[in-house]
PDB file of C-alpha atoms in Angstrom:
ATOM      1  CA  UNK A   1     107.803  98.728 137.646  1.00 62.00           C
ATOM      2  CA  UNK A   2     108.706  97.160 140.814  1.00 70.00           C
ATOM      3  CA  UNK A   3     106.154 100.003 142.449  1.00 68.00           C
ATOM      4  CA  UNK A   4     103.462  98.774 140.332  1.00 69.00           C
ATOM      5  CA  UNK A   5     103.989  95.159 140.818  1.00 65.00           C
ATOM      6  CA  UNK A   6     103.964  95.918 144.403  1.00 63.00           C
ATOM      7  CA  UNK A   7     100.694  97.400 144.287  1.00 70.00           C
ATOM      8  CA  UNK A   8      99.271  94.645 142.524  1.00 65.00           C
ATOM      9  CA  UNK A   9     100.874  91.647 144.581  1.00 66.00           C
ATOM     10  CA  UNK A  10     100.838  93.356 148.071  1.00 65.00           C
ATOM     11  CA  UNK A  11      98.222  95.539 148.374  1.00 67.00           C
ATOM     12  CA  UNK A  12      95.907  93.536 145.771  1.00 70.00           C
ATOM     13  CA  UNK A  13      94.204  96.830 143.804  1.00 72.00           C
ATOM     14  CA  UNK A  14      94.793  98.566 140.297  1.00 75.00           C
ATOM     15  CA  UNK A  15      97.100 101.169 140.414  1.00 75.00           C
ATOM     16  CA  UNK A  16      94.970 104.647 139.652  1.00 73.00           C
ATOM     17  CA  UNK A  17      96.169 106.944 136.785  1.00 74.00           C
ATOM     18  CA  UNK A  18      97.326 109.908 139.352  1.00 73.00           C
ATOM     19  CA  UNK A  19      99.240 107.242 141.030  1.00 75.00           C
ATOM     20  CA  UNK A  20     100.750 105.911 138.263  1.00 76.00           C
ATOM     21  CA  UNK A  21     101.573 109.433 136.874  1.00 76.00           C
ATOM     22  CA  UNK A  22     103.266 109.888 140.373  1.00 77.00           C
ATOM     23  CA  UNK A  23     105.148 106.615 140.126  1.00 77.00           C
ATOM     24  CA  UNK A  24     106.227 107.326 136.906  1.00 76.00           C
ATOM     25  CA  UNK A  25     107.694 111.331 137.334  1.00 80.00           C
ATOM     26  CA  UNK A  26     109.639 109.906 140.665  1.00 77.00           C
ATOM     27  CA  UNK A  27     111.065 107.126 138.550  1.00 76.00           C
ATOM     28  CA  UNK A  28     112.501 109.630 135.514  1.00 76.00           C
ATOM     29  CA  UNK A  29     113.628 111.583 137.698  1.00 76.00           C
ATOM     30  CA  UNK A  30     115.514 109.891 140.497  1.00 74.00           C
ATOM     31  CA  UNK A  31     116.457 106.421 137.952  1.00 73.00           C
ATOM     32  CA  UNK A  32     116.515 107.635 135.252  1.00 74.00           C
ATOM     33  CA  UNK A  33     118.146 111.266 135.168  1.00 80.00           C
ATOM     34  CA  UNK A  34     120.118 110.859 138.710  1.00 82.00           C
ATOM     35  CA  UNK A  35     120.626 107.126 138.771  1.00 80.00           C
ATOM     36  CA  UNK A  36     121.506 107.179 135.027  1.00 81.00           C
ATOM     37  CA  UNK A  37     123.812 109.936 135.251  1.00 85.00           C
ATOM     38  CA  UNK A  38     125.396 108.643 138.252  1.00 85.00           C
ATOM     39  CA  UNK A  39     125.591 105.000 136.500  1.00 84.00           C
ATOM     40  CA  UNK A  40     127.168 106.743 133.404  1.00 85.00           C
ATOM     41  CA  UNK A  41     130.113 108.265 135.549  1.00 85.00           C
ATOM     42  CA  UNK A  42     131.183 105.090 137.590  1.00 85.00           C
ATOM     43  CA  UNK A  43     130.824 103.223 133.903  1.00 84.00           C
ATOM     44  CA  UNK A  44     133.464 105.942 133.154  1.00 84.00           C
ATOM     45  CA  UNK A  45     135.848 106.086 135.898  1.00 82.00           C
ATOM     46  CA  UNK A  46     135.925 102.068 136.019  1.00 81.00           C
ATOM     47  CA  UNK A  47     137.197 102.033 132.685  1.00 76.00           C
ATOM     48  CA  UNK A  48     140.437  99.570 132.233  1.00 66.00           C
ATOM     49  CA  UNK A  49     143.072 101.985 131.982  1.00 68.00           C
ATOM     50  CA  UNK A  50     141.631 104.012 134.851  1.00 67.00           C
ATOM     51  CA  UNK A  51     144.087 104.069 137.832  1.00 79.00           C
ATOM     52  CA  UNK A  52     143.279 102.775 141.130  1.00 81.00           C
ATOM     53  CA  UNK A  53     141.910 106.337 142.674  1.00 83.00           C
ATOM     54  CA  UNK A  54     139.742 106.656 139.522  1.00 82.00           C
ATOM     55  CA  UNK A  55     137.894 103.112 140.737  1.00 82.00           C
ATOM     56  CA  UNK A  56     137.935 103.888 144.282  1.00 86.00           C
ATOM     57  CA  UNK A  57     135.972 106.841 143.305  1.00 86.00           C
ATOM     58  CA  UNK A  58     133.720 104.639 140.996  1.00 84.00           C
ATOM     59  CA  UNK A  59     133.093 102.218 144.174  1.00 86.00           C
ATOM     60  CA  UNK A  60     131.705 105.563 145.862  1.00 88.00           C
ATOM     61  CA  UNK A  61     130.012 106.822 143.133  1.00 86.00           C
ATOM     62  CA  UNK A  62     128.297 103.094 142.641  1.00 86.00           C
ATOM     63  CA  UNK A  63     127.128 103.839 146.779  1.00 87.00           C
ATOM     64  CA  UNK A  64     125.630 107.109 145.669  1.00 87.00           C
ATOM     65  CA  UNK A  65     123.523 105.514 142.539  1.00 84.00           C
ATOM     66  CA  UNK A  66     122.500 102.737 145.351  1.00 84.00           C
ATOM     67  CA  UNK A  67     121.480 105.483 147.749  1.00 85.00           C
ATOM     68  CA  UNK A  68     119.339 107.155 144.266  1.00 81.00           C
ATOM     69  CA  UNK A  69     117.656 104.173 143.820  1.00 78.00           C
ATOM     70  CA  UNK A  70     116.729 103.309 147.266  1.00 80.00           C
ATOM     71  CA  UNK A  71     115.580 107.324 147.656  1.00 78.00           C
ATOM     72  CA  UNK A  72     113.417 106.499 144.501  1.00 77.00           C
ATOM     73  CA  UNK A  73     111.912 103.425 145.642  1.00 75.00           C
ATOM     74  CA  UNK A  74     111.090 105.346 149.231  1.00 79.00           C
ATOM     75  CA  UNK A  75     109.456 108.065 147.341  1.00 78.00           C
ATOM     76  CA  UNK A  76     107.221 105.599 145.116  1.00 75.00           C
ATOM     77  CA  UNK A  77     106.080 103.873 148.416  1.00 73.00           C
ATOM     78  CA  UNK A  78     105.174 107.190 149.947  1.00 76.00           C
ATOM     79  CA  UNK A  79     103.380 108.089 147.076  1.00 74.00           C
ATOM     80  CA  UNK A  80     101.330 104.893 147.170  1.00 72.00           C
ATOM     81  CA  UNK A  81     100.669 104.907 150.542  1.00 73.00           C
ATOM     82  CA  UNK A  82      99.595 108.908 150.163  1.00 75.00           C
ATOM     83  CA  UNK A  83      96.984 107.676 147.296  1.00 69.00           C
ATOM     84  CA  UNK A  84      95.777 104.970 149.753  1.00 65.00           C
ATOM     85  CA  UNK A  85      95.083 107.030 152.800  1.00 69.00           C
ATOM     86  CA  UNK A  86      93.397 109.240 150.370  1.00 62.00           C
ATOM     87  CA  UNK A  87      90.638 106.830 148.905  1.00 62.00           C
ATOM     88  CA  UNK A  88      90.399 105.276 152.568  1.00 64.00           C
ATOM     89  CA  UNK A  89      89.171 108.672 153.685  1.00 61.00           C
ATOM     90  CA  UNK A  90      86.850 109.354 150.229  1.00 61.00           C
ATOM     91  CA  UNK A  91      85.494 105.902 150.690  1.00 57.00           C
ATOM     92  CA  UNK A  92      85.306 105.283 154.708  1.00 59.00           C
ATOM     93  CA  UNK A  93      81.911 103.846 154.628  1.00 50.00           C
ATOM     94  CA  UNK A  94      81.933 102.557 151.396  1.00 57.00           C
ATOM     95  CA  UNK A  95      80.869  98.907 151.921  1.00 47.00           C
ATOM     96  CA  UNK A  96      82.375  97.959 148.197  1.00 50.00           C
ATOM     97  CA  UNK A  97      85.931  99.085 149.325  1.00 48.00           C
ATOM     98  CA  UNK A  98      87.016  96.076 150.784  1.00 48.00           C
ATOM     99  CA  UNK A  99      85.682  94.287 147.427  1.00 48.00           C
ATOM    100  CA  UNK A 100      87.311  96.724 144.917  1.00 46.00           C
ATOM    101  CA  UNK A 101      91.064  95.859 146.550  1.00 48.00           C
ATOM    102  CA  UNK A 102      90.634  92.505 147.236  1.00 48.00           C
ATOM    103  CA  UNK A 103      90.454  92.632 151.102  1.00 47.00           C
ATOM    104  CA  UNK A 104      87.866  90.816 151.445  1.00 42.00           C
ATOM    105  CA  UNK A 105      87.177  86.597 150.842  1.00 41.00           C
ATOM    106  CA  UNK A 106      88.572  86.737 147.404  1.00 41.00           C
ATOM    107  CA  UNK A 107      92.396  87.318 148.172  1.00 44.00           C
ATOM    108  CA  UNK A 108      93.588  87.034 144.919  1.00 45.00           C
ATOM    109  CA  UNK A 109      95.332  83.805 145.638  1.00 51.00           C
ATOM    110  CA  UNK A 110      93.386  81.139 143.291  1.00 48.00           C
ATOM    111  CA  UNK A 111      94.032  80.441 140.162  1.00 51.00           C
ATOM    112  CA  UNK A 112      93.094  83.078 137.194  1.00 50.00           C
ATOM    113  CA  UNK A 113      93.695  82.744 133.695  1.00 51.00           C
ATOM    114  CA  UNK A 114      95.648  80.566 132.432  1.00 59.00           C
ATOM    115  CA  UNK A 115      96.659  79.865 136.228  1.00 75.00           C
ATOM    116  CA  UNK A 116      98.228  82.880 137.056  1.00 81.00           C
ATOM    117  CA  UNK A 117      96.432  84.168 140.212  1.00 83.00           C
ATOM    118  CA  UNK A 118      94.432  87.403 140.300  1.00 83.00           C
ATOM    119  CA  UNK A 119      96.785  89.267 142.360  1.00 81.00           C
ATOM    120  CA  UNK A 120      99.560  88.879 139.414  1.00 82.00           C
ATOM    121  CA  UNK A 121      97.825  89.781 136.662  1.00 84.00           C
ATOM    122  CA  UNK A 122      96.574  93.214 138.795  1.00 83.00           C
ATOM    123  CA  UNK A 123     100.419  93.270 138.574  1.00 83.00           C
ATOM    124  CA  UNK A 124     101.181  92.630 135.092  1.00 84.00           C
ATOM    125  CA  UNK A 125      97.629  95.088 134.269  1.00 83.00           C
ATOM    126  CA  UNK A 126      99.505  97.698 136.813  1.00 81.00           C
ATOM    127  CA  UNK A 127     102.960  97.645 134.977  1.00 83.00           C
ATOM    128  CA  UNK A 128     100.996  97.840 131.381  1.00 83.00           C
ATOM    129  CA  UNK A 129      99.292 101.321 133.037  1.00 81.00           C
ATOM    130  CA  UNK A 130     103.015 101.995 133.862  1.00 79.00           C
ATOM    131  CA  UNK A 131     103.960 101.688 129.537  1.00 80.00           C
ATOM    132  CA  UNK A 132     100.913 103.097 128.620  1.00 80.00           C
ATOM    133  CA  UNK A 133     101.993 106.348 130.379  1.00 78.00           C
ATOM    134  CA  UNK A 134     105.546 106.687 130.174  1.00 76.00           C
ATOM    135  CA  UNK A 135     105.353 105.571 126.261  1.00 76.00           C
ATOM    136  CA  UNK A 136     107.820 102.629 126.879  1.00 73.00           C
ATOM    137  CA  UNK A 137     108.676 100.104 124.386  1.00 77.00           C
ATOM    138  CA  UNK A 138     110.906  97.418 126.494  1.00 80.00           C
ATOM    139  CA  UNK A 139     113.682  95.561 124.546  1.00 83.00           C
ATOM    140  CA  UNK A 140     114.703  92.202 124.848  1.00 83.00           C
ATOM    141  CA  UNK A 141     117.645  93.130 127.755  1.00 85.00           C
ATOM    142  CA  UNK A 142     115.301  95.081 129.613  1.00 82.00           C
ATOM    143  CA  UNK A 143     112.402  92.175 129.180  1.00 84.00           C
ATOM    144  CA  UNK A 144     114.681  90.144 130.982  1.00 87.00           C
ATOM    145  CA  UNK A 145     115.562  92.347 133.906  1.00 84.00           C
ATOM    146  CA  UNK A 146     111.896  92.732 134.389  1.00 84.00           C
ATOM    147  CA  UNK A 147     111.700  88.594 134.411  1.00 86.00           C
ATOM    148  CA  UNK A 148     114.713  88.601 136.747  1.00 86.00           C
ATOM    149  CA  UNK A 149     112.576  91.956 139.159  1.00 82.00           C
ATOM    150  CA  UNK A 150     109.134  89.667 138.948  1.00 85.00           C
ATOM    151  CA  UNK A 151     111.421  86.255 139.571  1.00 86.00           C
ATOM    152  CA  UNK A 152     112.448  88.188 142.758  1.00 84.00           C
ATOM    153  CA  UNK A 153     108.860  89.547 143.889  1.00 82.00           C
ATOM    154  CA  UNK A 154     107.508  86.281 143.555  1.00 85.00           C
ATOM    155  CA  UNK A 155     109.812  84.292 145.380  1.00 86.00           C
ATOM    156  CA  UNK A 156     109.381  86.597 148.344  1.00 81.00           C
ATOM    157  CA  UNK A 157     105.786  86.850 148.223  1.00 82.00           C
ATOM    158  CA  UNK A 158     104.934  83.119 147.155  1.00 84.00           C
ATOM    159  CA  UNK A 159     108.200  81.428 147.543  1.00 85.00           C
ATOM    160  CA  UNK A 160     110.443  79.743 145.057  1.00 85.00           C
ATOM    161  CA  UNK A 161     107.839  77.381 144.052  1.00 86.00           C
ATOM    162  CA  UNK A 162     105.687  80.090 142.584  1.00 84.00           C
ATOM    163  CA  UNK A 163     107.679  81.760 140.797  1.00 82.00           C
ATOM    164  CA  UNK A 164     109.313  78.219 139.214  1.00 85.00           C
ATOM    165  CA  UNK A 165     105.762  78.200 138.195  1.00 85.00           C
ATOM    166  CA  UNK A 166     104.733  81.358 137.036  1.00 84.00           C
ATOM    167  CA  UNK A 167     108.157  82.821 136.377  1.00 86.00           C
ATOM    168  CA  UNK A 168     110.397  81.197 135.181  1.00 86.00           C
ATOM    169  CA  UNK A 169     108.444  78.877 133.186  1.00 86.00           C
ATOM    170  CA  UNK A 170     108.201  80.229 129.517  1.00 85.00           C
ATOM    171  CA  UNK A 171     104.234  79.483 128.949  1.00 84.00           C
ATOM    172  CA  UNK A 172     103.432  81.637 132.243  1.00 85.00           C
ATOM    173  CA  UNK A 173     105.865  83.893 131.607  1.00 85.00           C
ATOM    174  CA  UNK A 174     104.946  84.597 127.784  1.00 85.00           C
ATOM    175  CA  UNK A 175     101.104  85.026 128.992  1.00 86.00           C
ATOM    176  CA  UNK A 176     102.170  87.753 131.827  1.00 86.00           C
ATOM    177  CA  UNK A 177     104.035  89.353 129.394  1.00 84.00           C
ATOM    178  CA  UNK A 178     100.950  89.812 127.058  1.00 84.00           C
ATOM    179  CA  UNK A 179      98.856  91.273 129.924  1.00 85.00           C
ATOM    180  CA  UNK A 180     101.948  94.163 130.282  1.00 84.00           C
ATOM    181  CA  UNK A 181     102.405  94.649 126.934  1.00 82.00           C
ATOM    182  CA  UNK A 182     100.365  92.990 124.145  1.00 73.00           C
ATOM    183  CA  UNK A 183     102.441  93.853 121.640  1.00 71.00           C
ATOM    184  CA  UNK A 184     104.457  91.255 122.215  1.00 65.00           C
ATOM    185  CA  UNK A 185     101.721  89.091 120.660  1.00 62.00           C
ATOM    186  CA  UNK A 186     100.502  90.654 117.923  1.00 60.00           C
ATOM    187  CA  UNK A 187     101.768  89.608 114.533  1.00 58.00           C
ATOM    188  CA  UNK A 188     104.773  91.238 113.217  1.00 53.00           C
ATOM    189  CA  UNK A 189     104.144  91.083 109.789  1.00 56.00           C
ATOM    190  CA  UNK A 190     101.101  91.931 107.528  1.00 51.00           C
ATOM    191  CA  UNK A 191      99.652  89.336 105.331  1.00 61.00           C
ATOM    192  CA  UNK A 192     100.615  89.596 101.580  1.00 68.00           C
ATOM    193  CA  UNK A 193      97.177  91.002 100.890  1.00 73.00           C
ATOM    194  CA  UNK A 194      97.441  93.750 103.053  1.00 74.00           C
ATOM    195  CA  UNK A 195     101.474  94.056 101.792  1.00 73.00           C
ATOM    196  CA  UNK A 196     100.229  94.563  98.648  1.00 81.00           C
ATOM    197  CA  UNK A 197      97.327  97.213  99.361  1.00 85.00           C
ATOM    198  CA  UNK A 198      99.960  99.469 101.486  1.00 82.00           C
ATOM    199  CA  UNK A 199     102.496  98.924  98.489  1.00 86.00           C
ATOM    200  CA  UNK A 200      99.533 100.480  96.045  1.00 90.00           C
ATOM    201  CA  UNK A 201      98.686 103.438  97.935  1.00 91.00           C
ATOM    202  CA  UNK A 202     101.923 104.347  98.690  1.00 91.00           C
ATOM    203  CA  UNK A 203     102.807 104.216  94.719  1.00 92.00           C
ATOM    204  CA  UNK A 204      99.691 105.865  94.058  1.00 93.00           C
ATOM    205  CA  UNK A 205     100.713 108.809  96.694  1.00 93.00           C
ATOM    206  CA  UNK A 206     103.955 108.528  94.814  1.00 93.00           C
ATOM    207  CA  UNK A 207     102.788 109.724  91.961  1.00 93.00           C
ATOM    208  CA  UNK A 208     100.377 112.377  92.942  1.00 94.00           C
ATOM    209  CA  UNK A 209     103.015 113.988  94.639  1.00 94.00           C
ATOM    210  CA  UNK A 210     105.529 114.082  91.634  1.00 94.00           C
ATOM    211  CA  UNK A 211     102.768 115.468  89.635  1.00 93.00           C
ATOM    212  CA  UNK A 212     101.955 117.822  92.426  1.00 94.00           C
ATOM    213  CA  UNK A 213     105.828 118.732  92.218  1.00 94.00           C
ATOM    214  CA  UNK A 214     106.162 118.972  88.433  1.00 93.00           C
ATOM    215  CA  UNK A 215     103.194 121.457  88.363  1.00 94.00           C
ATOM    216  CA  UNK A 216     104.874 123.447  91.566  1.00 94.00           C
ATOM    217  CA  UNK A 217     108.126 123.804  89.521  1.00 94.00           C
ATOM    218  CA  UNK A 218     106.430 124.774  86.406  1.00 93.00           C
ATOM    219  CA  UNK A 219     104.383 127.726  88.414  1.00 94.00           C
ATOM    220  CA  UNK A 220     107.508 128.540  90.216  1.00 94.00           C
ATOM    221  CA  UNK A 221     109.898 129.039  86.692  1.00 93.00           C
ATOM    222  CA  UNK A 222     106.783 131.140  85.378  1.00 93.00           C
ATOM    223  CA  UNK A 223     106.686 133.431  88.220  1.00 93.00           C
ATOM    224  CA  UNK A 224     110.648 134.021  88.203  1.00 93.00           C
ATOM    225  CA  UNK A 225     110.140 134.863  84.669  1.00 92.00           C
ATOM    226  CA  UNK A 226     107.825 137.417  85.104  1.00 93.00           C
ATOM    227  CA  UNK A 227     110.063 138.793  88.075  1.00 92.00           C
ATOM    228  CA  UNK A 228     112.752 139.191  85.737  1.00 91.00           C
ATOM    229  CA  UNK A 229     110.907 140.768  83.024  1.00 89.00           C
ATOM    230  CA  UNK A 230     108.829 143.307  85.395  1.00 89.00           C
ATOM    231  CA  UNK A 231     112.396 144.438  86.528  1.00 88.00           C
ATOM    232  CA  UNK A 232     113.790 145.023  83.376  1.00 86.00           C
ATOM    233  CA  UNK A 233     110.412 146.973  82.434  1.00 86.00           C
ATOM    234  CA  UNK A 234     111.344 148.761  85.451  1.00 85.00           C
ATOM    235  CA  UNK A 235     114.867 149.199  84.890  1.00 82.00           C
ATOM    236  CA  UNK A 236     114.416 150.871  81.096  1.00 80.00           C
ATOM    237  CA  UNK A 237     111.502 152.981  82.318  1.00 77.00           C
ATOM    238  CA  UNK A 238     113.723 154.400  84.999  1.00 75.00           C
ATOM    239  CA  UNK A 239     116.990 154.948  82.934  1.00 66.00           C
ATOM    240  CA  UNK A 240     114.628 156.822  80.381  1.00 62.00           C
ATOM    241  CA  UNK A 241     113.155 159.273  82.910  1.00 61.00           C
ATOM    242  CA  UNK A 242     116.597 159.972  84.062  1.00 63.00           C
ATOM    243  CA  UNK A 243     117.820 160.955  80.847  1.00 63.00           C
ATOM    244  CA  UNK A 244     115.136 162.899  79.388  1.00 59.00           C
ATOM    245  CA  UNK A 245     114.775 165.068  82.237  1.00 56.00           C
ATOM    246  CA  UNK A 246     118.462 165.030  82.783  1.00 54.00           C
TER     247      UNK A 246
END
């Protein structure tokens, strides 16, 4: 996320679906499988009742998941600035270029919607790409670590008064969230109307399927009964052959 925040805030563009897609494999697999795996082991050999070797080789263990993450954020920038040399080259005398990232007059720096400026809600439209693809539904702990991440790219872009303003109050902060993820804001429950409507059809599908199921079961016992008979039929006819020609 912090990739496609910087994308948005810094280089003032929409992240492209390859891009994203490239973001998003270097993120499982350097945070989340190597930097999880690593986190899970220090977790385990910091435990209380570990001795004091067992956290010294937590405290190295912790360097290695730093080192993962840093290797993970290196690898996102590459891959950003790979996509941008790219386009530069496809679009070298494209006069609209400039335009399209925000190069030009229009830096991004006024105020959009709702006051949040253009170049943070490319960030916040970035990040939502980022969900979209990986299929992430953020809870409330990791909402707030992605607060505490923007908190932090704000203040260094726009200083602490921006992100006072954007950040860390709840209005702002509620609105960016709804541009990364807008189910945040949609209603949680149905109306009683609709309530009621679901709670029909799924009775009615209730009871089509019982009948469905009684009339399976009824089939079912008739053909086993007509197993069993055929192989008695079979039985006597062979025991009589046997004997008679015997």
């Amino acid at each position: 996320m912090t990739a496609m925040c910087y994308v948005g805030a810094i280089r003032r563009r929409r992240a492209t679906r390859g891009e994203t897609a490239c973001v998003a494999k270097i993120c499982e697999r350097w945070s989340a499988r190597v930097g999880g795996r690593l986190g899970r082991v220090r977790a385990s050999l910091e435990a209380e009742d570990g001795s004091a070797a067992a956290r010294a080789v937590a405290r190295e263990v912790g360097k290695c998941e730093a080192e993962a993450t840093a290797l993970a954020r290196r690898f996102a920038h590459e891959a950003i600035e790979a996509t941008e040399a790219f386009e530069t080259r496809e679009a070298a005398d494209d006069a609209t270029t400039s335009e399209a990232r925000g190069d030009g007059d229009g830096d991004g720096d006024g105020d959009g919607v709702n006051g949040i400026p253009e170049k943070w809600r490319m960030a916040c439209g970035n990040v939502n790409g980022y969900l979209e693809y990986a299929g992430a539904t953020l809870t409330f702990e990791e909402w707030a670590r992605v607060r505490e991440a923007f908190d932090a790219v704000v203040t260094e872009v726009d200083g602490d008064d921006a992100s006072a303003r954007y950040v860390r109050d709840d209005g702002n902060w509620n609105a960016m969230k709804a541009m990364m993820d807008d189910s945040v804001v949609r209603p949680r429950r149905l109306s009683q109307v609709e309530n009621n409507a679901r709670y029909a059809n799924a009775k009615a599908e209730l009871d089509e399927a019982k009948k469905a199921w009684k009339e399976a079961n009824e089939i079912y016992k008739d053909a086993r009964r007509r197993i069993k008979q055929a192989r008695h039929e079979v039985h006597k006819t062979r025991k009589a052959v046997r004997i008679e020609y015997r």
